[in-house]
Amino acid sequence: MSEDGRLAPVEGIAEDTAAGFRAQVAQAARDRAGSWDAVADVLAAPGPELVERLRAGELATVWRLGARWLGADAELFTRDLMSLDVYARGSRRRSADDDLAALRADHDRSVAAEGDLVSPVRRVADLCREEADAWAAGDMAAGRAVRARERTLIEDTLVPGLPNAGGRLAQEAEARVSSTLGRLVLAVLSVESGRDYLRAVLGDEG
């Protein structure tokens, strides 16, 4: 991203060539890595750094970048990202300590019971970066192989517990921002797994 807040151009990404296609897929994998890292940040025990990133609008930006490869389907994230924007704009009227206390209370109540989901989420993010490097190097076979490993890791380690954590956060949190973060966790999992966990977990609300 450039200093003025706009997306920086990606070398080769606009080329209508095989190299341009590889550049697009590599950038999508990098964006997906950032999206998964943001999910891990939400699932980890909240600290002052998370609060600052939320109040500055940084996590919303990361998820916007993480969804841009989806095209029109990025609308899945729109409502909740707008809610994070409102949260950031209103941060001057709240203390960071109060925001942190609210996030910690909701995390302890809704997320901690699922155990360690952060480590497997970080591994998925690392694989996305590995995939990006493979595509950027022109190794299409390696890129596809790493993507298959990502899908297996998601199915084996995240699908069993992540919907529960995201769902409880979305439905039981007292702070609206925590509920929004839970919905975004479910949205990322929906996109990456190909199944609509927003609707499956939240019903019509999803």
C-alpha positions as YAML, in Angstrom:
chain: A
units: angstrom
residues:
- id: 1
  name: MET
  ca: [0.00, 0.00, 0.00]
- id: 2
  name: SER
  ca: [1.29, 3.43, -0.89]
- id: 3
  name: GLU
  ca: [1.79, 6.26, 1.59]
- id: 4
  name: ASP
  ca: [-1.47, 7.92, 0.53]
- id: 5
  name: GLY
  ca: [-3.43, 4.80, 1.49]
- id: 6
  name: ARG
  ca: [-4.09, 3.50, -2.01]
- id: 7
  name: LEU
  ca: [-3.14, 0.03, -3.22]
- id: 8
  name: ALA
  ca: [0.35, 0.00, -4.65]
- id: 9
  name: PRO
  ca: [0.69, -1.53, -8.13]
- id: 10
  name: VAL
  ca: [2.00, -5.08, -8.28]
- id: 11
  name: GLU
  ca: [4.67, -5.66, -10.88]
- id: 12
  name: GLY
  ca: [3.36, -7.71, -13.78]
- id: 13
  name: ILE
  ca: [-0.11, -8.13, -12.37]
- id: 14
  name: ALA
  ca: [-1.86, -6.27, -15.20]
- id: 15
  name: GLU
  ca: [-0.12, -8.20, -17.97]
- id: 16
  name: ASP
  ca: [-2.38, -10.47, -20.03]
- id: 17
  name: THR
  ca: [0.27, -13.17, -20.10]
- id: 18
  name: ALA
  ca: [1.22, -16.30, -18.21]
- id: 19
  name: ALA
  ca: [3.58, -14.17, -16.12]
- id: 20
  name: GLY
  ca: [0.75, -11.76, -15.39]
- id: 21
  name: PHE
  ca: [-1.48, -14.63, -14.29]
- id: 22
  name: ARG
  ca: [1.22, -15.96, -11.96]
- id: 23
  name: ALA
  ca: [1.68, -12.46, -10.51]
- id: 24
  name: GLN
  ca: [-2.06, -12.24, -9.81]
- id: 25
  name: VAL
  ca: [-2.16, -15.62, -8.07]
- id: 26
  name: ALA
  ca: [0.96, -14.81, -6.07]
- id: 27
  name: GLN
  ca: [-0.55, -11.52, -4.88]
- id: 28
  name: ALA
  ca: [-3.80, -13.27, -3.96]
- id: 29
  name: ALA
  ca: [-1.84, -15.77, -1.87]
- id: 30
  name: ARG
  ca: [-0.01, -12.95, -0.08]
- id: 31
  name: ASP
  ca: [-3.30, -11.18, 0.60]
- id: 32
  name: ARG
  ca: [-4.80, -14.44, 1.92]
- id: 33
  name: ALA
  ca: [-1.80, -14.84, 4.24]
- id: 34
  name: GLY
  ca: [-2.50, -11.41, 5.71]
- id: 35
  name: SER
  ca: [-6.15, -12.30, 6.16]
- id: 36
  name: TRP
  ca: [-5.27, -15.47, 8.06]
- id: 37
  name: ASP
  ca: [-2.74, -13.58, 10.19]
- id: 38
  name: ALA
  ca: [-5.53, -11.18, 11.16]
- id: 39
  name: VAL
  ca: [-7.71, -14.15, 12.15]
- id: 40
  name: ALA
  ca: [-4.88, -15.44, 14.33]
- id: 41
  name: ASP
  ca: [-4.56, -12.02, 15.96]
- id: 42
  name: VAL
  ca: [-8.26, -12.12, 16.83]
- id: 43
  name: LEU
  ca: [-8.06, -15.64, 18.25]
- id: 44
  name: ALA
  ca: [-5.02, -14.88, 20.42]
- id: 45
  name: ALA
  ca: [-5.47, -13.40, 23.87]
- id: 46
  name: PRO
  ca: [-6.10, -9.68, 23.23]
- id: 47
  name: GLY
  ca: [-3.38, -7.21, 24.11]
- id: 48
  name: PRO
  ca: [-2.72, -3.50, 23.61]
- id: 49
  name: GLU
  ca: [-1.34, -4.08, 20.10]
- id: 50
  name: LEU
  ca: [-4.60, -5.61, 18.86]
- id: 51
  name: VAL
  ca: [-6.56, -2.73, 20.38]
- id: 52
  name: GLU
  ca: [-4.35, -0.18, 18.64]
- id: 53
  name: ARG
  ca: [-4.66, -1.94, 15.29]
- id: 54
  name: LEU
  ca: [-8.44, -2.01, 15.60]
- id: 55
  name: ARG
  ca: [-8.66, 1.61, 16.69]
- id: 56
  name: ALA
  ca: [-6.39, 2.64, 13.80]
- id: 57
  name: GLY
  ca: [-8.45, 0.66, 11.26]
- id: 58
  name: GLU
  ca: [-5.50, -1.54, 10.36]
- id: 59
  name: LEU
  ca: [-7.25, -4.91, 10.66]
- id: 60
  name: ALA
  ca: [-10.10, -3.71, 8.45]
- id: 61
  name: THR
  ca: [-7.56, -2.74, 5.81]
- id: 62
  name: VAL
  ca: [-5.85, -6.14, 6.03]
- id: 63
  name: TRP
  ca: [-9.14, -7.94, 5.47]
- id: 64
  name: ARG
  ca: [-10.07, -5.65, 2.58]
- id: 65
  name: LEU
  ca: [-6.80, -6.55, 0.91]
- id: 66
  name: GLY
  ca: [-7.34, -10.19, 1.77]
- id: 67
  name: ALA
  ca: [-10.71, -10.20, 0.00]
- id: 68
  name: ARG
  ca: [-9.87, -8.26, -3.16]
- id: 69
  name: TRP
  ca: [-9.06, -11.44, -5.11]
- id: 70
  name: LEU
  ca: [-12.70, -12.50, -4.64]
- id: 71
  name: GLY
  ca: [-14.09, -9.81, -6.93]
- id: 72
  name: ALA
  ca: [-17.83, -9.34, -6.41]
- id: 73
  name: ASP
  ca: [-17.86, -12.04, -3.72]
- id: 74
  name: ALA
  ca: [-15.87, -9.68, -1.48]
- id: 75
  name: GLU
  ca: [-19.29, -8.26, -0.56]
- id: 76
  name: LEU
  ca: [-19.38, -11.08, 2.01]
- id: 77
  name: PHE
  ca: [-17.08, -8.89, 4.12]
- id: 78
  name: THR
  ca: [-18.54, -5.47, 3.39]
- id: 79
  name: ARG
  ca: [-20.99, -5.00, 6.25]
- id: 80
  name: ASP
  ca: [-18.61, -6.13, 8.96]
- id: 81
  name: LEU
  ca: [-15.67, -4.15, 7.60]
- id: 82
  name: MET
  ca: [-17.86, -1.06, 7.61]
- id: 83
  name: SER
  ca: [-18.66, -1.84, 11.24]
- id: 84
  name: LEU
  ca: [-14.93, -1.93, 12.01]
- id: 85
  name: ASP
  ca: [-14.60, 1.43, 10.27]
- id: 86
  name: VAL
  ca: [-17.25, 2.88, 12.58]
- id: 87
  name: TYR
  ca: [-15.45, 1.39, 15.58]
- id: 88
  name: ALA
  ca: [-12.18, 3.01, 14.52]
- id: 89
  name: ARG
  ca: [-13.80, 6.41, 13.94]
- id: 90
  name: GLY
  ca: [-15.38, 6.32, 17.38]
- id: 91
  name: SER
  ca: [-12.18, 5.41, 19.18]
- id: 92
  name: ARG
  ca: [-11.57, 9.00, 20.29]
- id: 93
  name: ARG
  ca: [-14.62, 8.75, 22.50]
- id: 94
  name: ARG
  ca: [-13.38, 5.61, 24.27]
- id: 95
  name: SER
  ca: [-10.25, 4.75, 26.21]
- id: 96
  name: ALA
  ca: [-7.93, 2.06, 24.90]
- id: 97
  name: ASP
  ca: [-8.02, 0.40, 28.32]
- id: 98
  name: ASP
  ca: [-11.81, 0.07, 28.18]
- id: 99
  name: ASP
  ca: [-11.63, -1.38, 24.68]
- id: 100
  name: LEU
  ca: [-9.02, -3.90, 25.81]
- id: 101
  name: ALA
  ca: [-11.06, -4.95, 28.83]
- id: 102
  name: ALA
  ca: [-14.12, -5.57, 26.64]
- id: 103
  name: LEU
  ca: [-12.15, -7.61, 24.10]
- id: 104
  name: ARG
  ca: [-10.53, -9.70, 26.83]
- id: 105
  name: ALA
  ca: [-13.83, -10.46, 28.51]
- id: 106
  name: ASP
  ca: [-15.41, -11.63, 25.26]
- id: 107
  name: HIS
  ca: [-12.33, -13.64, 24.29]
- id: 108
  name: ASP
  ca: [-12.22, -15.44, 27.63]
- id: 109
  name: ARG
  ca: [-15.91, -16.27, 27.38]
- id: 110
  name: SER
  ca: [-16.12, -17.26, 23.72]
- id: 111
  name: VAL
  ca: [-12.73, -18.24, 22.26]
- id: 112
  name: ALA
  ca: [-10.43, -19.62, 24.95]
- id: 113
  name: ALA
  ca: [-12.48, -22.81, 25.42]
- id: 114
  name: GLU
  ca: [-11.53, -24.09, 21.95]
- id: 115
  name: GLY
  ca: [-7.87, -24.39, 22.89]
- id: 116
  name: ASP
  ca: [-5.03, -23.40, 20.59]
- id: 117
  name: LEU
  ca: [-6.42, -22.36, 17.22]
- id: 118
  name: VAL
  ca: [-3.77, -19.70, 16.73]
- id: 119
  name: SER
  ca: [-0.93, -22.09, 15.83]
- id: 120
  name: PRO
  ca: [-2.74, -23.87, 12.97]
- id: 121
  name: VAL
  ca: [-4.05, -20.55, 11.63]
- id: 122
  name: ARG
  ca: [-0.49, -19.21, 11.57]
- id: 123
  name: ARG
  ca: [0.62, -22.35, 9.73]
- id: 124
  name: VAL
  ca: [-2.04, -21.73, 7.07]
- id: 125
  name: ALA
  ca: [-0.78, -18.15, 6.71]
- id: 126
  name: ASP
  ca: [2.79, -19.40, 6.33]
- id: 127
  name: LEU
  ca: [1.70, -21.85, 3.64]
- id: 128
  name: CYS
  ca: [-0.04, -19.02, 1.79]
- id: 129
  name: ARG
  ca: [3.27, -17.14, 1.75]
- id: 130
  name: GLU
  ca: [5.05, -20.27, 0.56]
- id: 131
  name: GLU
  ca: [2.47, -20.60, -2.20]
- id: 132
  name: ALA
  ca: [2.99, -16.97, -3.19]
- id: 133
  name: ASP
  ca: [6.74, -17.49, -3.44]
- id: 134
  name: ALA
  ca: [6.23, -20.53, -5.66]
- id: 135
  name: TRP
  ca: [3.93, -18.69, -8.06]
- id: 136
  name: ALA
  ca: [6.21, -15.66, -8.12]
- id: 137
  name: ALA
  ca: [9.12, -17.94, -9.04]
- id: 138
  name: GLY
  ca: [7.12, -19.43, -11.90]
- id: 139
  name: ASP
  ca: [6.81, -22.87, -10.27]
- id: 140
  name: MET
  ca: [3.14, -23.56, -10.95]
- id: 141
  name: ALA
  ca: [3.31, -27.20, -9.83]
- id: 142
  name: ALA
  ca: [4.73, -26.19, -6.45]
- id: 143
  name: GLY
  ca: [2.13, -23.44, -6.08]
- id: 144
  name: ARG
  ca: [-0.71, -25.88, -6.68]
- id: 145
  name: ALA
  ca: [0.83, -28.43, -4.32]
- id: 146
  name: VAL
  ca: [1.13, -25.90, -1.50]
- id: 147
  name: ARG
  ca: [-2.46, -24.76, -2.07]
- id: 148
  name: ALA
  ca: [-3.57, -28.38, -1.65]
- id: 149
  name: ARG
  ca: [-1.66, -28.56, 1.64]
- id: 150
  name: GLU
  ca: [-3.46, -25.41, 2.79]
- id: 151
  name: ARG
  ca: [-6.85, -26.98, 2.10]
- id: 152
  name: THR
  ca: [-5.91, -30.14, 3.97]
- id: 153
  name: LEU
  ca: [-4.67, -28.17, 6.97]
- id: 154
  name: ILE
  ca: [-7.85, -26.09, 7.03]
- id: 155
  name: GLU
  ca: [-10.06, -29.17, 6.91]
- id: 156
  name: ASP
  ca: [-8.09, -31.16, 9.46]
- id: 157
  name: THR
  ca: [-7.21, -28.50, 12.04]
- id: 158
  name: LEU
  ca: [-9.57, -25.53, 11.64]
- id: 159
  name: VAL
  ca: [-12.94, -26.83, 10.49]
- id: 160
  name: PRO
  ca: [-13.42, -28.87, 13.70]
- id: 161
  name: GLY
  ca: [-13.06, -25.90, 16.08]
- id: 162
  name: LEU
  ca: [-12.96, -22.56, 14.31]
- id: 163
  name: PRO
  ca: [-16.71, -22.39, 13.53]
- id: 164
  name: ASN
  ca: [-17.44, -22.86, 17.24]
- id: 165
  name: ALA
  ca: [-15.08, -20.10, 18.34]
- id: 166
  name: GLY
  ca: [-16.19, -17.68, 15.63]
- id: 167
  name: GLY
  ca: [-19.84, -18.50, 16.20]
- id: 168
  name: ARG
  ca: [-19.73, -17.95, 19.95]
- id: 169
  name: LEU
  ca: [-17.85, -14.71, 19.48]
- id: 170
  name: ALA
  ca: [-20.41, -13.54, 16.92]
- id: 171
  name: GLN
  ca: [-23.45, -14.54, 18.94]
- id: 172
  name: GLU
  ca: [-22.47, -14.23, 22.60]
- id: 173
  name: ALA
  ca: [-20.04, -11.32, 22.76]
- id: 174
  name: GLU
  ca: [-21.13, -8.28, 24.74]
- id: 175
  name: ALA
  ca: [-19.01, -5.82, 22.74]
- id: 176
  name: ARG
  ca: [-20.24, -5.19, 19.21]
- id: 177
  name: VAL
  ca: [-16.70, -5.16, 17.87]
- id: 178
  name: SER
  ca: [-16.12, -8.67, 19.23]
- id: 179
  name: SER
  ca: [-19.26, -9.88, 17.50]
- id: 180
  name: THR
  ca: [-18.04, -8.31, 14.26]
- id: 181
  name: LEU
  ca: [-14.67, -10.01, 14.60]
- id: 182
  name: GLY
  ca: [-16.40, -13.35, 15.10]
- id: 183
  name: ARG
  ca: [-18.37, -12.88, 11.90]
- id: 184
  name: LEU
  ca: [-15.21, -12.00, 10.01]
- id: 185
  name: VAL
  ca: [-13.51, -15.16, 11.27]
- id: 186
  name: LEU
  ca: [-16.45, -17.16, 9.90]
- id: 187
  name: ALA
  ca: [-16.33, -15.23, 6.62]
- id: 188
  name: VAL
  ca: [-12.64, -16.04, 6.10]
- id: 189
  name: LEU
  ca: [-13.25, -19.71, 6.86]
- id: 190
  name: SER
  ca: [-16.22, -19.73, 4.48]
- id: 191
  name: VAL
  ca: [-14.15, -18.36, 1.62]
- id: 192
  name: GLU
  ca: [-11.22, -20.67, 2.25]
- id: 193
  name: SER
  ca: [-13.24, -23.85, 2.79]
- id: 194
  name: GLY
  ca: [-15.91, -23.29, 0.16]
- id: 195
  name: ARG
  ca: [-18.71, -23.74, 2.73]
- id: 196
  name: ASP
  ca: [-20.94, -20.98, 4.07]
- id: 197
  name: TYR
  ca: [-20.16, -21.04, 7.78]
- id: 198
  name: LEU
  ca: [-21.83, -17.68, 8.29]
- id: 199
  name: ARG
  ca: [-25.19, -19.19, 7.41]
- id: 200
  name: ALA
  ca: [-24.44, -22.63, 8.85]
- id: 201
  name: VAL
  ca: [-23.45, -21.23, 12.25]
- id: 202
  name: LEU
  ca: [-25.52, -18.06, 12.47]
- id: 203
  name: GLY
  ca: [-28.58, -19.15, 10.49]
- id: 204
  name: ASP
  ca: [-30.56, -16.41, 8.77]
- id: 205
  name: GLU
  ca: [-28.48, -13.82, 10.58]
- id: 206
  name: GLY
  ca: [-25.51, -15.01, 8.55]
...
